[in-house]
Amino acid sequence: SVAVVERDMSYQHASSVLAAGGIRMQFSNEENIHLSKQSLDWLREEGVTKEIMFKEMGYLITASSTEGAQVLRDNQKLQRSLGASTEVQSTEEAQRIFPWLETEDLTACSYGPADEGWFDPSLLLNVLKGRAKDQGVTFVSGEAMSVRREGATV
């Protein structure tokens, strides 16, 4: 049997409900890009994107210097090599997509039009808790102070 020992059963102070709930492919290292792609693939395979209100609206990252614009271009090469749809855009192109965006002090923007967006992390927590309970997991209010193991049994 499996038990989750939780000191805050309301999850009010849990980092999962306090997070922004964003998914993006715009990272500068392979590991984070792979993690994001795998996470999004899993959410889609499990069919929970509607339940967690996933909004595939893209992510915009801005640069305000020549060096920053070059970082966006360098990152885009890696991102696209791993299947991301990232586009490095001029500030004018970004402003066409986001008319409210003030671009006067920007040099470039990186936009991921697909596979990027956000969801409600508290809804994902509820989905995961519900599925765990359906599989017999019990949730216990408390705090684990130690773990005892006998062979392969915890």
XYZ file of N, CA, C and O in Angstrom:
616
model
N 0.839 -1.190 0.000
C 0.000 0.000 0.000
C 0.881 1.250 0.000
O 2.033 1.215 0.393
N 0.290 2.347 -0.441
C 1.018 3.611 -0.542
C 0.266 4.665 0.257
O -0.959 4.770 0.172
N 1.019 5.440 1.030
C 0.438 6.549 1.783
C 1.242 7.809 1.504
O 2.466 7.772 1.393
N 0.531 8.912 1.376
C 1.165 10.224 1.251
C 0.979 10.913 2.593
O -0.139 11.091 3.063
N 2.102 11.257 3.233
C 2.058 11.958 4.509
C 2.221 13.441 4.202
O 3.223 13.859 3.634
N 1.221 14.208 4.577
C 1.194 15.624 4.213
C 0.909 16.473 5.435
O -0.067 16.247 6.135
N 1.771 17.456 5.695
C 1.540 18.318 6.856
C 0.496 19.398 6.577
O -0.076 19.968 7.486
N 0.246 19.699 5.301
C -0.746 20.714 4.942
C -1.761 20.091 3.989
O -1.625 20.168 2.780
N -2.779 19.463 4.546
C -3.777 18.755 3.730
C -4.585 19.710 2.845
O -5.175 19.298 1.863
N -4.586 20.995 3.168
C -5.289 21.966 2.327
C -4.442 22.363 1.119
O -4.960 22.921 0.161
N -3.148 22.115 1.193
C -2.174 22.464 0.156
C -2.114 23.970 -0.099
O -1.605 24.409 -1.123
N -2.589 24.765 0.842
C -2.553 26.223 0.696
C -1.136 26.761 0.569
O -0.909 27.765 -0.095
N -0.199 26.103 1.239
C 1.178 26.594 1.258
C 2.109 25.736 0.403
O 3.325 25.929 0.441
N 1.545 24.824 -0.359
C 2.352 23.939 -1.202
C 2.838 24.693 -2.432
O 2.114 25.499 -3.013
N 4.055 24.443 -2.824
C 4.606 25.158 -3.978
C 3.831 24.866 -5.252
O 3.766 25.710 -6.142
N 3.202 23.692 -5.354
C 2.479 23.365 -6.578
C 1.297 24.290 -6.821
O 1.010 24.644 -7.963
N 0.603 24.733 -5.783
C -0.536 25.634 -5.994
C -0.107 27.097 -6.036
O -0.877 27.952 -6.461
N 1.099 27.387 -5.611
C 1.596 28.756 -5.637
C 2.365 29.068 -6.924
O 2.706 30.210 -7.185
N 2.603 28.044 -7.732
C 3.373 28.218 -8.964
C 2.522 28.864 -10.054
O 1.293 28.855 -9.997
N 3.190 29.392 -11.063
C 2.491 30.035 -12.179
C 1.855 29.024 -13.122
O 0.899 29.336 -13.814
N 2.369 27.818 -13.175
C 1.790 26.786 -14.035
C 2.151 26.950 -15.497
O 1.368 26.582 -16.368
N 3.320 27.472 -15.774
C 3.720 27.676 -17.160
C 4.444 26.478 -17.735
O 5.121 25.731 -17.026
N 4.256 26.296 -19.032
C 5.013 25.294 -19.783
C 5.632 26.032 -20.955
O 4.940 26.710 -21.707
N 6.940 25.910 -21.080
C 7.628 26.544 -22.204
C 8.803 25.684 -22.622
O 9.315 24.879 -21.836
N 9.202 25.853 -23.863
C 10.352 25.135 -24.403
C 11.575 26.044 -24.468
O 12.644 25.622 -24.846
N 11.395 27.295 -24.109
C 12.450 28.289 -24.261
C 13.408 28.278 -23.066
O 13.289 29.081 -22.144
N 14.330 27.340 -23.150
C 15.386 27.220 -22.152
C 16.728 27.210 -22.873
O 16.791 27.013 -24.092
N 17.781 27.336 -22.101
C 19.126 27.355 -22.682
C 19.850 26.031 -22.501
O 21.024 25.931 -22.858
N 19.151 25.025 -21.950
C 19.800 23.716 -21.829
C 18.837 22.604 -22.226
O 17.623 22.716 -22.070
N 19.424 21.545 -22.759
C 18.663 20.403 -23.281
C 17.739 19.784 -22.243
O 16.604 19.425 -22.549
N 18.243 19.632 -21.033
C 17.477 18.926 -19.997
C 16.138 19.599 -19.731
O 15.103 18.918 -19.651
N 16.134 20.913 -19.591
C 14.875 21.615 -19.307
C 13.913 21.535 -20.486
O 12.703 21.421 -20.299
N 14.444 21.585 -21.692
C 13.594 21.474 -22.877
C 12.966 20.088 -22.927
O 11.760 19.940 -23.153
N 13.781 19.060 -22.700
C 13.249 17.686 -22.689
C 12.197 17.512 -21.594
O 11.151 16.892 -21.828
N 12.473 18.025 -20.402
C 11.505 17.911 -19.304
C 10.173 18.566 -19.662
O 9.101 18.019 -19.409
N 10.240 19.747 -20.265
C 9.010 20.437 -20.649
C 8.256 19.674 -21.719
O 7.036 19.523 -21.647
N 8.968 19.185 -22.735
C 8.319 18.421 -23.804
C 7.676 17.158 -23.245
O 6.542 16.837 -23.581
N 8.396 16.444 -22.384
C 7.855 15.219 -21.805
C 6.661 15.506 -20.903
O 5.688 14.759 -20.886
N 6.721 16.604 -20.163
C 5.600 16.972 -19.298
C 4.360 17.279 -20.125
O 3.267 16.799 -19.815
N 4.525 18.059 -21.176
C 3.385 18.388 -22.029
C 2.857 17.147 -22.732
O 1.634 16.944 -22.815
N 3.755 16.300 -23.225
C 3.323 15.045 -23.851
C 2.504 14.213 -22.871
O 1.468 13.654 -23.228
N 2.969 14.120 -21.627
C 2.254 13.333 -20.612
C 0.875 13.928 -20.344
O -0.115 13.197 -20.269
N 0.798 15.256 -20.192
C -0.496 15.894 -19.947
C -1.468 15.605 -21.084
O -2.655 15.332 -20.855
N -0.976 15.632 -22.312
C -1.833 15.346 -23.473
C -2.235 13.878 -23.527
O -3.392 13.561 -23.778
N -1.260 12.987 -23.296
C -1.560 11.542 -23.314
C -2.573 11.169 -22.249
O -3.434 10.314 -22.470
N -2.468 11.779 -21.093
C -3.400 11.501 -19.994
C -4.750 12.183 -20.195
O -5.684 11.928 -19.448
N -4.830 13.053 -21.174
C -6.090 13.716 -21.486
C -6.555 14.706 -20.438
O -7.758 14.879 -20.241
N -5.631 15.372 -19.778
C -6.020 16.293 -18.704
C -5.868 17.767 -19.083
O -6.116 18.638 -18.254
N -5.497 18.059 -20.323
C -5.260 19.462 -20.670
C -6.518 20.312 -20.498
O -6.425 21.470 -20.099
N -7.688 19.735 -20.769
C -8.935 20.500 -20.552
C -9.229 20.649 -19.057
O -9.635 21.708 -18.604
N -9.021 19.563 -18.312
C -9.286 19.591 -16.868
C -8.445 20.630 -16.131
O -8.894 21.206 -15.148
N -7.229 20.830 -16.580
C -6.330 21.771 -15.895
C -6.325 23.139 -16.571
O -5.549 24.012 -16.214
N -7.206 23.293 -17.561
C -7.378 24.567 -18.276
C -6.083 25.033 -18.947
O -5.704 26.198 -18.862
N -5.411 24.098 -19.635
C -4.185 24.449 -20.352
C -4.528 25.398 -21.492
O -5.370 25.113 -22.329
N -3.878 26.536 -21.500
C -4.046 27.554 -22.535
C -2.763 27.606 -23.354
O -1.737 28.084 -22.881
N -2.825 27.094 -24.563
C -1.653 27.074 -25.433
C -1.590 28.418 -26.166
O -2.005 28.547 -27.308
N -1.073 29.404 -25.459
C -1.052 30.775 -25.973
C 0.365 31.250 -26.292
O 0.556 32.393 -26.675
N 1.351 30.392 -26.104
C 2.718 30.771 -26.380
C 3.367 31.484 -25.204
O 2.729 31.784 -24.200
N 4.638 31.686 -25.348
C 5.445 32.391 -24.354
C 6.301 33.403 -25.103
O 6.844 33.091 -26.175
N 6.425 34.584 -24.574
C 7.252 35.619 -25.181
C 8.367 35.975 -24.210
O 8.113 36.300 -23.054
N 9.596 35.886 -24.696
C 10.753 36.282 -23.899
C 11.433 37.421 -24.641
O 11.609 37.354 -25.865
N 11.778 38.461 -23.916
C 12.306 39.669 -24.553
C 13.771 39.892 -24.204
O 14.262 39.421 -23.188
N 14.444 40.645 -25.092
C 15.820 41.064 -24.853
C 15.874 42.574 -25.014
O 15.179 43.151 -25.852
N 16.712 43.196 -24.216
C 16.830 44.651 -24.277
C 18.255 45.114 -24.591
O 18.603 46.263 -24.368
N 19.058 44.197 -25.103
C 20.425 44.555 -25.491
C 20.826 43.689 -26.686
O 20.194 42.670 -26.974
N 21.891 44.093 -27.354
C 22.409 43.318 -28.480
C 22.844 41.940 -28.006
O 22.588 40.933 -28.666
N 23.498 41.907 -26.833
C 23.951 40.627 -26.275
C 22.764 39.734 -25.948
O 22.784 38.527 -26.205
N 21.726 40.325 -25.371
C 20.522 39.559 -25.036
C 19.848 38.995 -26.270
O 19.363 37.855 -26.278
N 19.820 39.780 -27.355
C 19.241 39.304 -28.614
C 20.042 38.121 -29.150
O 19.468 37.149 -29.661
N 21.361 38.166 -29.005
C 22.195 37.053 -29.464
C 21.939 35.806 -28.626
O 21.903 34.691 -29.158
N 21.726 35.983 -27.332
C 21.389 34.842 -26.467
C 20.087 34.194 -26.944
O 19.983 32.966 -27.026
N 19.088 35.012 -27.282
C 17.822 34.466 -27.792
C 18.061 33.660 -29.071
O 17.510 32.564 -29.233
N 18.892 34.180 -29.983
C 19.179 33.464 -31.235
C 19.933 32.164 -30.966
O 19.632 31.130 -31.561
N 20.922 32.209 -30.067
C 21.676 30.994 -29.729
C 20.760 29.948 -29.100
O 20.827 28.766 -29.446
N 19.916 30.397 -28.186
C 18.987 29.468 -27.527
C 18.006 28.875 -28.527
O 17.659 27.697 -28.447
N 17.563 29.698 -29.477
C 16.597 29.215 -30.459
C 17.163 28.055 -31.272
O 16.452 27.104 -31.577
N 18.436 28.122 -31.619
C 19.058 27.023 -32.377
C 18.934 25.710 -31.618
O 18.566 24.678 -32.189
N 19.257 25.738 -30.333
C 19.137 24.536 -29.512
C 17.678 24.102 -29.414
O 17.349 22.924 -29.611
N 16.795 25.034 -29.122
C 15.379 24.719 -28.950
C 14.800 24.084 -30.212
O 14.114 23.061 -30.147
N 15.072 24.656 -31.360
C 14.532 24.122 -32.618
C 15.144 22.766 -32.948
O 14.469 21.907 -33.512
N 16.414 22.560 -32.575
C 17.034 21.254 -32.831
C 16.361 20.152 -32.021
O 16.449 18.984 -32.368
N 15.662 20.545 -30.955
C 14.961 19.578 -30.115
C 13.453 19.579 -30.364
O 12.686 19.028 -29.585
N 13.029 20.230 -31.439
C 11.626 20.165 -31.838
C 10.749 21.324 -31.402
O 9.541 21.312 -31.665
N 11.316 22.317 -30.752
C 10.507 23.475 -30.338
C 10.213 24.360 -31.543
O 10.963 24.372 -32.518
N 9.135 25.113 -31.459
C 8.730 25.985 -32.569
C 9.154 27.430 -32.344
O 8.587 28.345 -32.942
N 10.141 27.643 -31.529
C 10.577 28.984 -31.148
C 10.953 29.826 -32.364
O 11.620 29.347 -33.282
N 10.505 31.080 -32.340
C 10.832 32.041 -33.391
C 11.463 33.266 -32.740
O 10.896 33.821 -31.803
N 12.623 33.679 -33.220
C 13.188 34.953 -32.774
C 12.629 36.009 -33.706
O 12.708 35.877 -34.934
N 12.027 37.030 -33.112
C 11.317 38.030 -33.891
C 11.862 39.433 -33.634
O 12.405 39.704 -32.563
N 11.612 40.276 -34.600
C 11.894 41.691 -34.381
C 10.845 42.218 -33.410
O 9.800 41.593 -33.193
N 11.114 43.362 -32.857
C 10.138 43.954 -31.937
C 8.845 44.308 -32.670
O 7.763 44.220 -32.090
N 8.945 44.655 -33.962
C 7.740 44.966 -34.744
C 6.861 43.733 -34.915
O 5.631 43.811 -34.798
N 7.488 42.586 -35.185
C 6.726 41.339 -35.322
C 6.038 40.988 -34.004
O 4.879 40.585 -33.989
N 6.767 41.139 -32.914
C 6.185 40.830 -31.594
C 5.019 41.758 -31.291
O 4.002 41.331 -30.737
N 5.140 43.011 -31.676
C 4.070 43.962 -31.389
C 2.815 43.671 -32.215
O 1.700 43.947 -31.775
N 2.981 43.064 -33.382
C 1.801 42.655 -34.167
C 1.023 41.560 -33.434
O -0.198 41.515 -33.473
N 1.744 40.666 -32.772
C 1.091 39.578 -32.027
C 0.540 40.099 -30.705
O -0.543 39.706 -30.281
N 1.306 40.963 -30.064
C 0.935 41.526 -28.763
C 0.856 43.047 -28.888
O 1.807 43.752 -28.533
N -0.262 43.572 -29.378
C -0.363 45.013 -29.647
C -0.150 45.888 -28.414
O 0.244 47.051 -28.547
N -0.375 45.375 -27.249
C -0.218 46.127 -26.007
C 1.235 46.212 -25.557
O 1.577 46.966 -24.655
N 2.126 45.446 -26.190
C 3.521 45.360 -25.767
C 4.281 46.643 -26.114
O 4.297 47.078 -27.266
N 4.888 47.240 -25.132
C 5.748 48.413 -25.336
C 7.130 47.902 -25.722
O 7.789 47.215 -24.941
N 7.582 48.201 -26.919
C 8.816 47.616 -27.447
C 9.962 48.619 -27.590
O 11.028 48.266 -28.080
N 9.737 49.826 -27.150
C 10.728 50.889 -27.358
C 12.125 50.522 -26.853
O 13.127 50.849 -27.494
N 12.212 49.839 -25.722
C 13.527 49.513 -25.155
C 13.954 48.070 -25.421
O 14.898 47.580 -24.811
N 13.280 47.380 -26.350
C 13.613 45.988 -26.650
C 14.422 45.892 -27.944
O 14.282 46.719 -28.836
N 15.251 44.843 -28.028
C 16.051 44.611 -29.232
C 15.579 43.401 -30.014
O 15.801 43.316 -31.213
N 14.956 42.438 -29.348
C 14.451 41.233 -30.010
C 13.513 40.514 -29.050
O 13.505 40.781 -27.842
N 12.746 39.605 -29.613
C 11.825 38.793 -28.809
C 11.896 37.359 -29.297
O 12.118 37.099 -30.483
N 11.688 36.436 -28.394
C 11.612 35.025 -28.728
C 10.208 34.565 -28.376
O 9.737 34.765 -27.248
N 9.543 33.964 -29.346
C 8.149 33.552 -29.166
C 8.010 32.084 -29.521
O 8.502 31.635 -30.561
N 7.349 31.352 -28.657
C 7.050 29.951 -28.917
C 5.559 29.807 -29.181
O 4.780 29.752 -28.241
N 5.130 29.793 -30.443
C 3.702 29.800 -30.745
C 2.978 28.482 -30.449
O 1.754 28.477 -30.330
N 3.703 27.395 -30.333
C 3.067 26.095 -30.075
C 3.752 25.413 -28.896
O 4.926 25.650 -28.616
N 3.000 24.589 -28.204
C 3.513 23.790 -27.080
C 3.972 24.648 -25.913
O 4.751 24.195 -25.079
N 3.510 25.871 -25.841
C 3.848 26.745 -24.724
C 2.581 27.442 -24.247
O 1.718 27.787 -25.052
N 2.505 27.634 -22.955
C 1.345 28.300 -22.386
C 1.316 28.091 -20.885
O 2.350 27.922 -20.248
N 0.118 28.054 -20.329
C -0.004 27.920 -18.887
C -1.275 27.165 -18.549
O -2.178 26.999 -19.357
N -1.327 26.688 -17.300
C -2.470 25.937 -16.782
C -2.638 26.289 -15.316
O -1.820 26.983 -14.734
N -3.702 25.769 -14.728
C -3.973 26.013 -13.309
C -3.336 24.883 -12.501
O -3.824 23.749 -12.532
N -2.241 25.156 -11.785
C -1.550 24.088 -11.057
C -2.395 23.462 -9.951
O -2.223 22.281 -9.637
N -3.318 24.210 -9.359
C -4.157 23.606 -8.318
C -5.093 22.566 -8.926
O -5.398 21.552 -8.297
N -5.538 22.793 -10.163
C -6.369 21.794 -10.835
C -5.559 20.534 -11.139
O -6.066 19.423 -10.995
N -4.300 20.699 -11.549
C -3.451 19.530 -11.790
C -3.238 18.749 -10.503
O -3.320 17.524 -10.491
N -2.998 19.447 -9.403
C -2.846 18.776 -8.111
C -4.092 17.950 -7.791
O -3.986 16.793 -7.389
N -5.266 18.528 -8.007
C -6.508 17.795 -7.728
C -6.678 16.584 -8.634
O -7.142 15.532 -8.189
N -6.304 16.706 -9.900
C -6.371 15.576 -10.824
C -5.454 14.456 -10.335
O -5.849 13.287 -10.265
N -4.227 14.808 -9.988
C -3.257 13.797 -9.539
C -3.686 13.147 -8.229
O -3.558 11.926 -8.067
N -4.191 13.945 -7.289
C -4.681 13.383 -6.028
C -5.854 12.438 -6.276
O -5.918 11.350 -5.685
N -6.767 12.847 -7.134
C -7.919 12.004 -7.443
C -7.514 10.686 -8.063
O -8.028 9.627 -7.686
N -6.584 10.723 -8.985
C -6.114 9.487 -9.620
C -5.385 8.596 -8.624
O -5.517 7.375 -8.658
N -4.605 9.208 -7.740
C -3.902 8.426 -6.717
C -4.908 7.743 -5.798
O -4.773 6.550 -5.485
N -5.934 8.473 -5.368
C -6.961 7.885 -4.499
C -7.688 6.749 -5.207
O -7.987 5.720 -4.602
N -7.984 6.934 -6.498
C -8.641 5.881 -7.284
C -7.810 4.610 -7.331
O -8.344 3.517 -7.489
N -6.487 4.745 -7.181
C -5.595 3.584 -7.212
C -5.268 3.069 -5.808
O -4.384 2.243 -5.641
N -5.972 3.594 -4.807
C -5.812 3.083 -3.451
C -4.829 3.817 -2.567
O -4.568 3.382 -1.436
N -4.267 4.909 -3.031
C -3.330 5.685 -2.205
C -4.127 6.382 -1.105
O -5.199 6.919 -1.353
N -3.597 6.340 0.114
C -4.237 7.066 1.212
C -3.415 8.306 1.534
O -2.191 8.313 1.403
N -4.111 9.345 1.954
C -3.467 10.603 2.335
C -3.631 10.768 3.838
O -4.741 10.680 4.354
N -2.503 10.998 4.508
C -2.478 11.070 5.957
C -1.951 12.437 6.378
O -0.922 12.890 5.869
N -2.654 13.072 7.303
C -2.184 14.353 7.830
C -1.103 14.084 8.869
O -1.308 13.324 9.812
N 0.062 14.685 8.679
C 1.159 14.485 9.628
C 2.476 14.907 9.012
O 2.519 15.568 7.979
N 3.541 14.510 9.691
C 4.879 14.837 9.223
C 5.762 13.614 9.436
O 5.838 13.090 10.548
N 6.391 13.150 8.364
C 7.281 11.995 8.475
C 8.577 12.432 9.149
O 9.230 13.369 8.703
N 8.924 11.781 10.235
C 10.143 12.131 10.963
C 11.298 11.175 10.645
O 12.447 11.526 10.832
N 10.945 9.980 10.182
C 11.968 9.020 9.795
C 11.305 7.961 8.924
O 10.085 7.887 8.840
N 12.136 7.158 8.289
C 11.643 6.073 7.436
C 12.376 4.808 7.856
O 13.584 4.811 7.998
N 11.603 3.757 8.038
C 12.201 2.463 8.398
C 12.063 1.532 7.203
O 11.007 1.419 6.600
N 13.164 0.848 6.894
C 13.167 -0.065 5.759
C 13.594 -1.436 6.227
O 14.552 -1.601 6.969
N 12.844 -2.449 5.756
C 13.215 -3.845 6.018
C 13.250 -4.533 4.661
O 12.215 -4.775 4.051
N 14.460 -4.785 4.162
C 14.610 -5.356 2.829
C 14.116 -4.346 1.798
O 14.538 -3.210 1.774
N 13.152 -4.784 0.984
C 12.591 -3.895 -0.038
C 11.349 -3.171 0.450
O 10.716 -2.451 -0.290
N 10.986 -3.384 1.703
C 9.761 -2.790 2.256
C 10.104 -1.548 3.074
O 10.991 -1.565 3.899
N 9.359 -0.485 2.801
C 9.539 0.757 3.567
C 8.424 0.874 4.575
O 7.274 0.660 4.289
